[in-house]
JSON list of C-alpha atoms in Angstrom, two decimals:
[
{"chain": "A", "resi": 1, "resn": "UNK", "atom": "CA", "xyz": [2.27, -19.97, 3.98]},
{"chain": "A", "resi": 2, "resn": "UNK", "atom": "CA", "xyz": [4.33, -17.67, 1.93]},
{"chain": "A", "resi": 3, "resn": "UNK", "atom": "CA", "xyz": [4.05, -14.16, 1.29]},
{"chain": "A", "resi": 4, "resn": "UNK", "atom": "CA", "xyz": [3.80, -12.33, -1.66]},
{"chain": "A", "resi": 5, "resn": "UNK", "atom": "CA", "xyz": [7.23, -12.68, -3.71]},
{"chain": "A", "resi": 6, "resn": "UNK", "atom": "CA", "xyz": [9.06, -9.86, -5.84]},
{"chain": "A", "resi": 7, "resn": "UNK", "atom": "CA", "xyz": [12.12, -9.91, -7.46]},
{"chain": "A", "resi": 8, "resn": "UNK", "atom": "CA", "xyz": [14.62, -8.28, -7.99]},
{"chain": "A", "resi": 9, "resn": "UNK", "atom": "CA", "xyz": [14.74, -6.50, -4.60]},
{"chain": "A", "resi": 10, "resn": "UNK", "atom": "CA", "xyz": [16.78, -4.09, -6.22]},
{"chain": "A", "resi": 11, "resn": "UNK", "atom": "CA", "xyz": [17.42, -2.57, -9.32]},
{"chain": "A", "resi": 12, "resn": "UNK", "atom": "CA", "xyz": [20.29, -0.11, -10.59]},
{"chain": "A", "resi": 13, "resn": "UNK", "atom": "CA", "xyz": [20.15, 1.28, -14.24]},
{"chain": "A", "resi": 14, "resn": "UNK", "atom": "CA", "xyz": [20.61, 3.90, -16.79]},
{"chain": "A", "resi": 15, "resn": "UNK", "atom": "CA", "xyz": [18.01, 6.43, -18.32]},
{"chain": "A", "resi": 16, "resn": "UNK", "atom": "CA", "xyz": [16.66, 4.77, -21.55]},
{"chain": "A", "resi": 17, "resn": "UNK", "atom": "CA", "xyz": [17.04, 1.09, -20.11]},
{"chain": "A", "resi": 18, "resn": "UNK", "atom": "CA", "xyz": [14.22, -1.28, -20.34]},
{"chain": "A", "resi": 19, "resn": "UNK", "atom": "CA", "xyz": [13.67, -3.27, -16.96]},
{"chain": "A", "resi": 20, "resn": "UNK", "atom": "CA", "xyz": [11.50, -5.79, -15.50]},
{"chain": "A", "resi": 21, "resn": "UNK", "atom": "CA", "xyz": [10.06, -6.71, -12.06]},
{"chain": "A", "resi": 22, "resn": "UNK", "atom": "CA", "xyz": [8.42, -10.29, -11.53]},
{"chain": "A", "resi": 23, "resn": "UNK", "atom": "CA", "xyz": [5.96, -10.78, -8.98]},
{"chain": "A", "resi": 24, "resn": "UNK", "atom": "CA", "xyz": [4.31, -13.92, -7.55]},
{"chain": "A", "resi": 25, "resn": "UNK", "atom": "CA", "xyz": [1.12, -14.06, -5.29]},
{"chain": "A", "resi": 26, "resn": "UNK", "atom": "CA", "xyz": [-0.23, -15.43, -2.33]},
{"chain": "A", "resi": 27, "resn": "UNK", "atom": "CA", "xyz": [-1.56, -18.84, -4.11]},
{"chain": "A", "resi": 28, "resn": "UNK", "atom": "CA", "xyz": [-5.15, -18.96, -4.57]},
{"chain": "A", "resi": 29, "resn": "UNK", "atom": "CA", "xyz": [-4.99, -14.99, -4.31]},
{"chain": "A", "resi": 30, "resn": "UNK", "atom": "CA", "xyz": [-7.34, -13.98, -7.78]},
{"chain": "A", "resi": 31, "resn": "UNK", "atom": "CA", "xyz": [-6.54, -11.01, -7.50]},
{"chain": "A", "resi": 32, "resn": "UNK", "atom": "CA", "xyz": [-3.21, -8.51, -8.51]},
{"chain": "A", "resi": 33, "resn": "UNK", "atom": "CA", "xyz": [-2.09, -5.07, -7.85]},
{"chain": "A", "resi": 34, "resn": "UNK", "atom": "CA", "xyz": [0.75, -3.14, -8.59]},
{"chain": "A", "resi": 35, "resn": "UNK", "atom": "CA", "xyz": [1.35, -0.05, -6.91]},
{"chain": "A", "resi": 36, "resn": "UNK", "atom": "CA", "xyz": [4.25, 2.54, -7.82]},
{"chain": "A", "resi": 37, "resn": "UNK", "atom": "CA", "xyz": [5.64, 4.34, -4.37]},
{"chain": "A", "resi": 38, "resn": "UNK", "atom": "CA", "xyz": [7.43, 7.47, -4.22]},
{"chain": "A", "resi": 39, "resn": "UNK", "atom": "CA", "xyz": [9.45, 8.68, -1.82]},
{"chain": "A", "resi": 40, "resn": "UNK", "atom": "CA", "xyz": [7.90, 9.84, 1.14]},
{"chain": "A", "resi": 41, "resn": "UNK", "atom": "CA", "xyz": [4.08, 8.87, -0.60]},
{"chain": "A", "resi": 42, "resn": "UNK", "atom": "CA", "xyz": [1.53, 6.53, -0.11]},
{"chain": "A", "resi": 43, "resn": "UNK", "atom": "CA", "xyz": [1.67, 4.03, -2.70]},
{"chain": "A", "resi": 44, "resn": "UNK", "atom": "CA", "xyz": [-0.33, 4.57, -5.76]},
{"chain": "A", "resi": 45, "resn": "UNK", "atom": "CA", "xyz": [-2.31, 1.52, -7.77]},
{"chain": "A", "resi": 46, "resn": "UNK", "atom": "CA", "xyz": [-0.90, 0.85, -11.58]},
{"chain": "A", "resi": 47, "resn": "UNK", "atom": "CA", "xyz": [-2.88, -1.73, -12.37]},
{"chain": "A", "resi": 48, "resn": "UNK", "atom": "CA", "xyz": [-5.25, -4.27, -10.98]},
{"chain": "A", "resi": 49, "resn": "UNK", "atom": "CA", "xyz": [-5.98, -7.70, -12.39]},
{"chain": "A", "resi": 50, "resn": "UNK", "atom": "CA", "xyz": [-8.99, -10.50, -11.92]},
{"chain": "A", "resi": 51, "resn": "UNK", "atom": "CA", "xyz": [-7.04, -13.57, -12.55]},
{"chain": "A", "resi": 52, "resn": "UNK", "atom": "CA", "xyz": [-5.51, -13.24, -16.46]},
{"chain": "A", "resi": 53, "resn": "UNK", "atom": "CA", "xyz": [-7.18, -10.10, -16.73]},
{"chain": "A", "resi": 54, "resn": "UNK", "atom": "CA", "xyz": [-6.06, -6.11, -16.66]},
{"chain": "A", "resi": 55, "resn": "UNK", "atom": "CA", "xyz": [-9.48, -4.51, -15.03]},
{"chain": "A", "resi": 56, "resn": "UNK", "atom": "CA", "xyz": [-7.78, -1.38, -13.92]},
{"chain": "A", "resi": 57, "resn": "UNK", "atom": "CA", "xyz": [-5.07, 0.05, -15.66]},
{"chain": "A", "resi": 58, "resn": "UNK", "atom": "CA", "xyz": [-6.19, 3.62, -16.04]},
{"chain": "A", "resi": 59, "resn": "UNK", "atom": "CA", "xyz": [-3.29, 4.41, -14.34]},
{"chain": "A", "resi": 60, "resn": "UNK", "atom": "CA", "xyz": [-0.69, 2.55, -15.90]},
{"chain": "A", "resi": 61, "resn": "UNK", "atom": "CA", "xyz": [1.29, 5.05, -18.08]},
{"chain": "A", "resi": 62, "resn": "UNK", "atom": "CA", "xyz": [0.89, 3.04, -21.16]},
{"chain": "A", "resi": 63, "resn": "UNK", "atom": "CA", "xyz": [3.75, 4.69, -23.57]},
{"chain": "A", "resi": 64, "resn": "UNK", "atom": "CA", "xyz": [6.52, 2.88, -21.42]},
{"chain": "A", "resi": 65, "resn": "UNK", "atom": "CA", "xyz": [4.85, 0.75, -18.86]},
{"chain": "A", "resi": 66, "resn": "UNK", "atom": "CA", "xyz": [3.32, -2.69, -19.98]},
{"chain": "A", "resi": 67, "resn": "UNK", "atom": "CA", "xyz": [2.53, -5.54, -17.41]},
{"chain": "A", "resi": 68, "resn": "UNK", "atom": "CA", "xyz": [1.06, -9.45, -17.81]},
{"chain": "A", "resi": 69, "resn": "UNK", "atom": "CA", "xyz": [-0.16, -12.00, -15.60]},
{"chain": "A", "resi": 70, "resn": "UNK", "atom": "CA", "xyz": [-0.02, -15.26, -17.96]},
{"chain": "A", "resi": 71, "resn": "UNK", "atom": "CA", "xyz": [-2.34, -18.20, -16.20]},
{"chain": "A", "resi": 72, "resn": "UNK", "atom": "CA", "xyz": [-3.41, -15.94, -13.99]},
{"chain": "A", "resi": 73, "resn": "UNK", "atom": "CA", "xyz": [-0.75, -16.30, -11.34]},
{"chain": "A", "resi": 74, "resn": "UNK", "atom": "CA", "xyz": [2.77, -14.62, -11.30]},
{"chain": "A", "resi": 75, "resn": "UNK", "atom": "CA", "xyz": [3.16, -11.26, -13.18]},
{"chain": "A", "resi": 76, "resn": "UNK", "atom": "CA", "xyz": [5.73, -9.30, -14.66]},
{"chain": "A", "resi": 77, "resn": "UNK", "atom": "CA", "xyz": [5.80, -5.38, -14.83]},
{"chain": "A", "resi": 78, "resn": "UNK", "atom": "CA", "xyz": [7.96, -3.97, -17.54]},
{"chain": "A", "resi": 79, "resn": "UNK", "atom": "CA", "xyz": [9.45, -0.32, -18.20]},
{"chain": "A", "resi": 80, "resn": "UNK", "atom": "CA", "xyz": [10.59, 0.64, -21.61]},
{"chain": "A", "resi": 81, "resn": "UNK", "atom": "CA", "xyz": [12.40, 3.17, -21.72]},
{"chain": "A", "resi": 82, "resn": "UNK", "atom": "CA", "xyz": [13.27, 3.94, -18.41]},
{"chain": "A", "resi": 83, "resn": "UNK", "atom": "CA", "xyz": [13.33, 7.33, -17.65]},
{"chain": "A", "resi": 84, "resn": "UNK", "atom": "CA", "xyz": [14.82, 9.43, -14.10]},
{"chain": "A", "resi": 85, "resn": "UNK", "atom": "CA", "xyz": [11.24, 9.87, -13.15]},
{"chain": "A", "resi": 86, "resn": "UNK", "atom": "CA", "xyz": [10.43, 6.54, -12.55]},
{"chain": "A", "resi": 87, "resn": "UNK", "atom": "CA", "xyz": [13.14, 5.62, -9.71]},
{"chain": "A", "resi": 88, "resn": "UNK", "atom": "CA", "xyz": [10.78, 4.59, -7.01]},
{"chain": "A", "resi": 89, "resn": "UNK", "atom": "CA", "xyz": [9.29, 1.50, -5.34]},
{"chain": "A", "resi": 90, "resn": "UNK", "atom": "CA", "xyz": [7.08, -1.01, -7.29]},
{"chain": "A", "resi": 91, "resn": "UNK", "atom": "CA", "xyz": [5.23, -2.87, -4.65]},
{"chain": "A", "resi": 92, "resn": "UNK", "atom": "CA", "xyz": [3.06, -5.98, -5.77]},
{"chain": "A", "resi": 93, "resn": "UNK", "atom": "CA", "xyz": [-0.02, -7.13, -3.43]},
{"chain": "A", "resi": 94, "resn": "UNK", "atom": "CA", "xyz": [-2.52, -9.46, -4.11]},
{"chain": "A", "resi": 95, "resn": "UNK", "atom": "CA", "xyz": [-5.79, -10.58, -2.68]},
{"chain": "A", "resi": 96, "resn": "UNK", "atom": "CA", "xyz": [-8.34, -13.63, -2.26]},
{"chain": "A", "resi": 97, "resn": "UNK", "atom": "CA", "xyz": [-10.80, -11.84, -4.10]},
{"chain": "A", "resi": 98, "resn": "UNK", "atom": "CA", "xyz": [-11.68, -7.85, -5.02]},
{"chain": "A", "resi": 99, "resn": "UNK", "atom": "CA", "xyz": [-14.03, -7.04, -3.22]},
{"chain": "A", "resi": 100, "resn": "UNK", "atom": "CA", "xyz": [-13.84, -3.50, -0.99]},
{"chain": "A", "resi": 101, "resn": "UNK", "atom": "CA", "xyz": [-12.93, -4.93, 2.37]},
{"chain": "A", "resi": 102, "resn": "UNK", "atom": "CA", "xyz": [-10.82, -7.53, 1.15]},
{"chain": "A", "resi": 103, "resn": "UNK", "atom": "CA", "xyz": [-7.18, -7.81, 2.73]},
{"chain": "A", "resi": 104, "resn": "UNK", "atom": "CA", "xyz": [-4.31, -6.58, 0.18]},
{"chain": "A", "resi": 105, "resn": "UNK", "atom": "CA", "xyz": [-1.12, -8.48, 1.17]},
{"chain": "A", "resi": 106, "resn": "UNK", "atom": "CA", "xyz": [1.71, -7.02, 0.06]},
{"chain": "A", "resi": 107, "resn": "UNK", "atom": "CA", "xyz": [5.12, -7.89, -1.11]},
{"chain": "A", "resi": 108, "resn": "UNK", "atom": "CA", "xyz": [8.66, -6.01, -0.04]},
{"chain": "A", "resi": 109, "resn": "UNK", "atom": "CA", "xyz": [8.60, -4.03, -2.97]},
{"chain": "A", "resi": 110, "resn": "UNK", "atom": "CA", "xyz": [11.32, -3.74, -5.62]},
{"chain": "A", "resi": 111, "resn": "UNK", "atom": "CA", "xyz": [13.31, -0.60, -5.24]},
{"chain": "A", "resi": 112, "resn": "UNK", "atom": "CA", "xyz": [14.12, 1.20, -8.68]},
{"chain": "A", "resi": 113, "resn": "UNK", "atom": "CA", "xyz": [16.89, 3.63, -9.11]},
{"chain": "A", "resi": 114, "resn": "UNK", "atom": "CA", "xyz": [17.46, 5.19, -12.76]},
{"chain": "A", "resi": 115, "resn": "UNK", "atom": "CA", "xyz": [20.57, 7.16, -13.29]},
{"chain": "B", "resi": 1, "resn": "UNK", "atom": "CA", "xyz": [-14.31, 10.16, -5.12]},
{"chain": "B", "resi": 2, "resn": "UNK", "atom": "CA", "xyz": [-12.24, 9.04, -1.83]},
{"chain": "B", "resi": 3, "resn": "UNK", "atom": "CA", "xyz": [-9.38, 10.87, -0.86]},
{"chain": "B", "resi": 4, "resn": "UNK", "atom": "CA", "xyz": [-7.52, 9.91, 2.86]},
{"chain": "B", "resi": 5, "resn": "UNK", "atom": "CA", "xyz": [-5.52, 13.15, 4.57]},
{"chain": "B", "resi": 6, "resn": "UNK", "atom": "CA", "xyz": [-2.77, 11.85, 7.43]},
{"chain": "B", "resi": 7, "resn": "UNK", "atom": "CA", "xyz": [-2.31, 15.04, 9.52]},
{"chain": "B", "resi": 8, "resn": "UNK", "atom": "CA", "xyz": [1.82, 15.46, 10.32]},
{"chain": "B", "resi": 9, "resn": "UNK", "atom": "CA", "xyz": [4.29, 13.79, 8.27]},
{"chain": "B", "resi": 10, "resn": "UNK", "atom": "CA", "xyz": [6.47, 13.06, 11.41]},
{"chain": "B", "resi": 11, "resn": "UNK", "atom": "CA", "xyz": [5.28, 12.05, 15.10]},
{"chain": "B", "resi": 12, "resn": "UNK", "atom": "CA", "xyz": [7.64, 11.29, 17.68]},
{"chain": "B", "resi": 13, "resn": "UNK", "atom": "CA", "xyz": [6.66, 10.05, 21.04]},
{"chain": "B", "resi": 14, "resn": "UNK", "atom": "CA", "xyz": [8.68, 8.61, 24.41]},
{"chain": "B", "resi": 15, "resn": "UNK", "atom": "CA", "xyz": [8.55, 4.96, 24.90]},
{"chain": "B", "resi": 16, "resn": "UNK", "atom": "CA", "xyz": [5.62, 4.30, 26.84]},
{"chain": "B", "resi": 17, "resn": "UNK", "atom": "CA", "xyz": [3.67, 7.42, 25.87]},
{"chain": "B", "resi": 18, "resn": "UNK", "atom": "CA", "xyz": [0.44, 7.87, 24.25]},
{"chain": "B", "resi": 19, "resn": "UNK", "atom": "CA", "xyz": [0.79, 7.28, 20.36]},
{"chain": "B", "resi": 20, "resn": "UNK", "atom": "CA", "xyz": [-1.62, 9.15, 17.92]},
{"chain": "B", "resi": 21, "resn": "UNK", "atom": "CA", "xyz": [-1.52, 9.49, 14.25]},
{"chain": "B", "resi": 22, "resn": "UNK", "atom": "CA", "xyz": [-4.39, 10.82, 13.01]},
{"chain": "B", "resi": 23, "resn": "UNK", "atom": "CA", "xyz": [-6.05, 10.41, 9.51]},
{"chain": "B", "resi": 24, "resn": "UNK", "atom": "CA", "xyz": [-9.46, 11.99, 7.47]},
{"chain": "B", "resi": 25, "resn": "UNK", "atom": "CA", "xyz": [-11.32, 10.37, 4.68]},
{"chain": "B", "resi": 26, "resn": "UNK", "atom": "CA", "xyz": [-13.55, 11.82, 1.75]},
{"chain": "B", "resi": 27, "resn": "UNK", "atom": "CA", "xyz": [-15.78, 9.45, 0.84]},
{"chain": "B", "resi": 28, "resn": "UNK", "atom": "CA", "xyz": [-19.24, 10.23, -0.99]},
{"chain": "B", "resi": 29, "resn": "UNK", "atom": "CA", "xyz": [-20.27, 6.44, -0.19]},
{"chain": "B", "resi": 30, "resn": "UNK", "atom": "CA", "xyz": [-19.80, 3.96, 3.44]},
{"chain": "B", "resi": 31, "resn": "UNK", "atom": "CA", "xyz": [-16.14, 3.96, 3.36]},
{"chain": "B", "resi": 32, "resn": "UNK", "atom": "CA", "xyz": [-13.83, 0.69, 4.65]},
{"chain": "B", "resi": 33, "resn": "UNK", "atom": "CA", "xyz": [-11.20, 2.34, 6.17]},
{"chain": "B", "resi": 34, "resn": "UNK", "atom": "CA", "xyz": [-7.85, 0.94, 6.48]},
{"chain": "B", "resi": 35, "resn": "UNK", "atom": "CA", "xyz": [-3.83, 1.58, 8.38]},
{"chain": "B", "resi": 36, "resn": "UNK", "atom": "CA", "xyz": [-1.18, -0.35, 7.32]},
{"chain": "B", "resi": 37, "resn": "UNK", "atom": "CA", "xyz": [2.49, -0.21, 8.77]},
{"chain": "B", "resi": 38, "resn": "UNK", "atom": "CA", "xyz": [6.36, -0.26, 6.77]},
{"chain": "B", "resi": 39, "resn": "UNK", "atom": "CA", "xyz": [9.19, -0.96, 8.43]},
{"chain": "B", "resi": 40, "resn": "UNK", "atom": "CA", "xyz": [12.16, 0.13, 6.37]},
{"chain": "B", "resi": 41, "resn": "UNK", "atom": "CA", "xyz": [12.95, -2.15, 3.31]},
{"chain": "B", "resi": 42, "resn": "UNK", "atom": "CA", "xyz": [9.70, -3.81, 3.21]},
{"chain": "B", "resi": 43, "resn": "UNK", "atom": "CA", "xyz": [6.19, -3.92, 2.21]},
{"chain": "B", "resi": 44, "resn": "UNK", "atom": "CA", "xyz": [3.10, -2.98, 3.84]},
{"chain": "B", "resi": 45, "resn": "UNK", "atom": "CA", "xyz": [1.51, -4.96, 6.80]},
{"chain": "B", "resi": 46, "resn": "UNK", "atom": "CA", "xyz": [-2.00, -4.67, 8.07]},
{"chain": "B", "resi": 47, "resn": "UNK", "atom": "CA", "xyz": [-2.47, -3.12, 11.24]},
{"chain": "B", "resi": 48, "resn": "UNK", "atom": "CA", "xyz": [-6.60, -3.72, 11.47]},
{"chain": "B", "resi": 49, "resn": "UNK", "atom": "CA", "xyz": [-9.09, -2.57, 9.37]},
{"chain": "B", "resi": 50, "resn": "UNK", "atom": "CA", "xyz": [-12.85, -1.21, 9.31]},
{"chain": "B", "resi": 51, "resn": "UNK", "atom": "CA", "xyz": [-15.58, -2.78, 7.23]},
{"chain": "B", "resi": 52, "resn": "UNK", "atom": "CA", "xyz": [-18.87, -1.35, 8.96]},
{"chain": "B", "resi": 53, "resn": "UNK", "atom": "CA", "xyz": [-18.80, -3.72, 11.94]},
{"chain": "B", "resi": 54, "resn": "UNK", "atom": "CA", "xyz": [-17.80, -2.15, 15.37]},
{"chain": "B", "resi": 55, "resn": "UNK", "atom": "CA", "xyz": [-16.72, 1.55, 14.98]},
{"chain": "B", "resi": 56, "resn": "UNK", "atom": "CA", "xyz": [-13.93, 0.83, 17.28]},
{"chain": "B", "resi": 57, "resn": "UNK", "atom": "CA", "xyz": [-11.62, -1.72, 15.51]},
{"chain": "B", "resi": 58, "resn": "UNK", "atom": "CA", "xyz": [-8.58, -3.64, 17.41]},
{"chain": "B", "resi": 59, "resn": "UNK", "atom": "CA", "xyz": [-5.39, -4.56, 15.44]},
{"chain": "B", "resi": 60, "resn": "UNK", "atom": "CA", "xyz": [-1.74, -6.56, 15.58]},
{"chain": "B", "resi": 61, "resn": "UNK", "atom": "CA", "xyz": [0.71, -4.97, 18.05]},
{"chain": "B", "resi": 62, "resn": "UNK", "atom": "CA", "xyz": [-1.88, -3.40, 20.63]},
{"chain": "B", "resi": 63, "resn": "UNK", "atom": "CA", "xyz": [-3.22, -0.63, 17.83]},
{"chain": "B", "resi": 64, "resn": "UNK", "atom": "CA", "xyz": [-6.50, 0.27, 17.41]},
{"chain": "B", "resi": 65, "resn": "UNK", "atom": "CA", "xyz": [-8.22, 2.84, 15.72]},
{"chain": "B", "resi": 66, "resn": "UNK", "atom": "CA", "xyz": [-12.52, 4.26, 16.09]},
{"chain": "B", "resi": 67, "resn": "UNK", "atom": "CA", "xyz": [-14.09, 5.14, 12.91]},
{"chain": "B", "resi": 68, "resn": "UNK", "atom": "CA", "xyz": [-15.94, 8.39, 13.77]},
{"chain": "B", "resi": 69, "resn": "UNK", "atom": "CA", "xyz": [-18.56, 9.42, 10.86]},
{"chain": "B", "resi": 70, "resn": "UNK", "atom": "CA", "xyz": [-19.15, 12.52, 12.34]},
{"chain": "B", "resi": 71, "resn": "UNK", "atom": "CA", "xyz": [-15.55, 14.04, 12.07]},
{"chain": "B", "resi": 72, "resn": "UNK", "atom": "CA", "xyz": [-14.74, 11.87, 9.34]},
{"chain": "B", "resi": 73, "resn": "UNK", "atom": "CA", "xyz": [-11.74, 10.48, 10.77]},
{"chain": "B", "resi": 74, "resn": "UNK", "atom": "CA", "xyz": [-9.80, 6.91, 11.39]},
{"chain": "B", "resi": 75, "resn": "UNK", "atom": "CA", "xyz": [-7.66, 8.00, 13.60]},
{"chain": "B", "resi": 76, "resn": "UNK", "atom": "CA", "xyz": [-4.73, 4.88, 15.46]},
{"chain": "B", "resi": 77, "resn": "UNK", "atom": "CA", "xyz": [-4.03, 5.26, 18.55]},
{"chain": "B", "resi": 78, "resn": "UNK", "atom": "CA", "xyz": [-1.80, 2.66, 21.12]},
{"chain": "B", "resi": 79, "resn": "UNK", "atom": "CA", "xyz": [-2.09, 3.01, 24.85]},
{"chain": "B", "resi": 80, "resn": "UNK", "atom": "CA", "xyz": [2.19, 2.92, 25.13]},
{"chain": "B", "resi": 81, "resn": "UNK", "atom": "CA", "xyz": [4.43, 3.01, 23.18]},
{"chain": "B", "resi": 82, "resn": "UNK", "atom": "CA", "xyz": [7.47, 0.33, 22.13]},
{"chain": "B", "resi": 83, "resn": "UNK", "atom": "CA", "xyz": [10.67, 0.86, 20.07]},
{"chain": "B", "resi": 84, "resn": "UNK", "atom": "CA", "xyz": [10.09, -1.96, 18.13]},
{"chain": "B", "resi": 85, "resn": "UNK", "atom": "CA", "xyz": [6.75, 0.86, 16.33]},
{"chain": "B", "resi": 86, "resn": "UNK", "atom": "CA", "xyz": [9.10, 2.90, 14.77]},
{"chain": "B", "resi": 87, "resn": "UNK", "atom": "CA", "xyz": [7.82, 2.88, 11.06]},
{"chain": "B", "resi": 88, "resn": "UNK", "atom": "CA", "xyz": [6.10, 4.61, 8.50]},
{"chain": "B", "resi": 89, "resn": "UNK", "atom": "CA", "xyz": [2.06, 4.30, 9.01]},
{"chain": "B", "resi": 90, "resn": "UNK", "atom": "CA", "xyz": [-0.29, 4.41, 6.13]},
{"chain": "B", "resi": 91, "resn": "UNK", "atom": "CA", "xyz": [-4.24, 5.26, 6.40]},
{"chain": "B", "resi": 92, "resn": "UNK", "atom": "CA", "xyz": [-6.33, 3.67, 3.14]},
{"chain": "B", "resi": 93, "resn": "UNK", "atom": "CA", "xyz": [-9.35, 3.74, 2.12]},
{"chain": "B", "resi": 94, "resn": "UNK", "atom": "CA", "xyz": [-11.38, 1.53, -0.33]},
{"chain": "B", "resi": 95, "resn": "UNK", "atom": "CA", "xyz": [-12.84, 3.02, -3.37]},
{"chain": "B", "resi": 96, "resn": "UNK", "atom": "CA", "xyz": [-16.50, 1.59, -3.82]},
{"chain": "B", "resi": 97, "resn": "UNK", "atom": "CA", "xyz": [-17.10, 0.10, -7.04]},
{"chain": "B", "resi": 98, "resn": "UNK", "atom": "CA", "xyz": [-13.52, -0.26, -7.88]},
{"chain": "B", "resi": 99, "resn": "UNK", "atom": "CA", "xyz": [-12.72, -3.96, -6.82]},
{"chain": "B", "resi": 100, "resn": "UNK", "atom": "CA", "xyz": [-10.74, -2.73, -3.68]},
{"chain": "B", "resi": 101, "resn": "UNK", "atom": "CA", "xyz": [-8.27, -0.20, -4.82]},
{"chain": "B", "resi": 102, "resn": "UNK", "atom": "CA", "xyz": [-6.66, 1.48, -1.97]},
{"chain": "B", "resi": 103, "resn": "UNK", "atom": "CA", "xyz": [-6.21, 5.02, -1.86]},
{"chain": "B", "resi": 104, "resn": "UNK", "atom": "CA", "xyz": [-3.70, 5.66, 0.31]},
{"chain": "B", "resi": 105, "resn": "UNK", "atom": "CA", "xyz": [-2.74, 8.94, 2.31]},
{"chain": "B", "resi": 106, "resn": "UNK", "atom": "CA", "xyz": [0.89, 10.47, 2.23]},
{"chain": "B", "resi": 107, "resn": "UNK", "atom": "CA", "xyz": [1.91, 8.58, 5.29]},
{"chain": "B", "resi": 108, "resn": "UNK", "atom": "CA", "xyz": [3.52, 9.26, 9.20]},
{"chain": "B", "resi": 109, "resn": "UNK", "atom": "CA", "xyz": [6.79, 8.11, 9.90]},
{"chain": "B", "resi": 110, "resn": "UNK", "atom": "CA", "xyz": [6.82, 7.27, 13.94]},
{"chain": "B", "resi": 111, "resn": "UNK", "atom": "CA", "xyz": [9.65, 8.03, 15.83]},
{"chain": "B", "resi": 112, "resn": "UNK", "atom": "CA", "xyz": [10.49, 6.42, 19.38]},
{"chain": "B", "resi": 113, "resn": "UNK", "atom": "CA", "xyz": [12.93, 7.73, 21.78]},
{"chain": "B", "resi": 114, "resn": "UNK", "atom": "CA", "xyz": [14.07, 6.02, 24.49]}
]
């Protein structure tokens, strides 16, 4: 079975840049997270979804970050504008369902690097 | 809320020696407790988790960790250890009544010497 699938693996631009990083989930998995990873951190949740829907995205920084999950399977995080701060790793995990002991599989992460 | 502290940023061990990384949880409600491992370049992989079954909870790669409610601690432990467990370990734990977010602690990179 595969694993959860990100793309690009890595990503190189300049301050002010939009950018975008696709993810695609364990199939059947309902449930989506995107977590934001700094270096030398634990990762940190963005945003959660139930299928099509955004149930946690208090802490999505909503002024440049916007993210969708269309059908309720892959999803795409977005950055506009792009600013140094935000050169980290954007890991994507999903799970069968939401519940508190439920497994999070996670993907390799895309690794962001704004100059 | 839940908060998870990993006590040292860095551990290094022998191969074949004891390995320890210790973590504490805040939780105001029955936590499920959680360590997941990163080798370099890629994502997170569970190690074992706790979910109020046994206290003492076996994982992948001869880890396991006991869930102690008294001292508030998850701590992973494995008997001896290999070269091939040099990574960065991450403690979690699940915030109630928030559809599984994990709230992770700032990690302990393992080193293994030969």
């Amino acid at each position: 079975e595969a694993g959860v699938v990100q793309s690009p693996r890595y990503k190189i631009i300049e301050k002010k840049q939009p950018v975008a990083f696709w993810c695609n989930p364990i199939s059947g998995h309902n449930t989506l997270y995107w977590y934001l990873q700094n270096l030398g951190q634990g990762p940190e949740l963005l945003i959660r979804y139930e299928n099509e829907e955004a149930v946690d995205d208090s802490q999505l920084p909503k002024d440049r970050f916007s993210a969708e999950r269309l059908k309720g399977v892959d999803s795409t995080l977005k950055i506009q504008p792009a600013e140094l701060g935000d050169s980290a790793v954007y890991l994507c995990a999903s799970s069968l369902l939401a519940g508190q002991g439920d497994t999070q599989y996670f993907g390799p992460g895309t690794r962001l690097t704004v100059l | 809320a839940q908060s998870v502290t990993q006590l040292g940023s860095h551990v290094s061990v022998s191969e074949g020696a004891l390995v320890l990384l210790r973590c504490n949880y805040s939780s105001s409600v029955p936590p499920y407790l959680f360590w997941y491992v990163q080798y370099p370049n890629q994502g997170l992989q569970l190690l074992l988790k706790y979910t109020s079954a046994a206290t003492l909870v076996k994982g992948i790669n001869g880890f396991e960790a006991e869930f102690k409610k008294s001292e508030t601690s998850f701590h992973l432990t494995k008997p001896s250890a290999h070269m091939s467990d040099a990574a960065e370990y991450f403690c979690a734990v699940s915030a109630s009544n928030q559809g599984g977010k994990l709230i992770f602690g700032q990690g302990t990179e393992l080193s293994v010497k030969p």
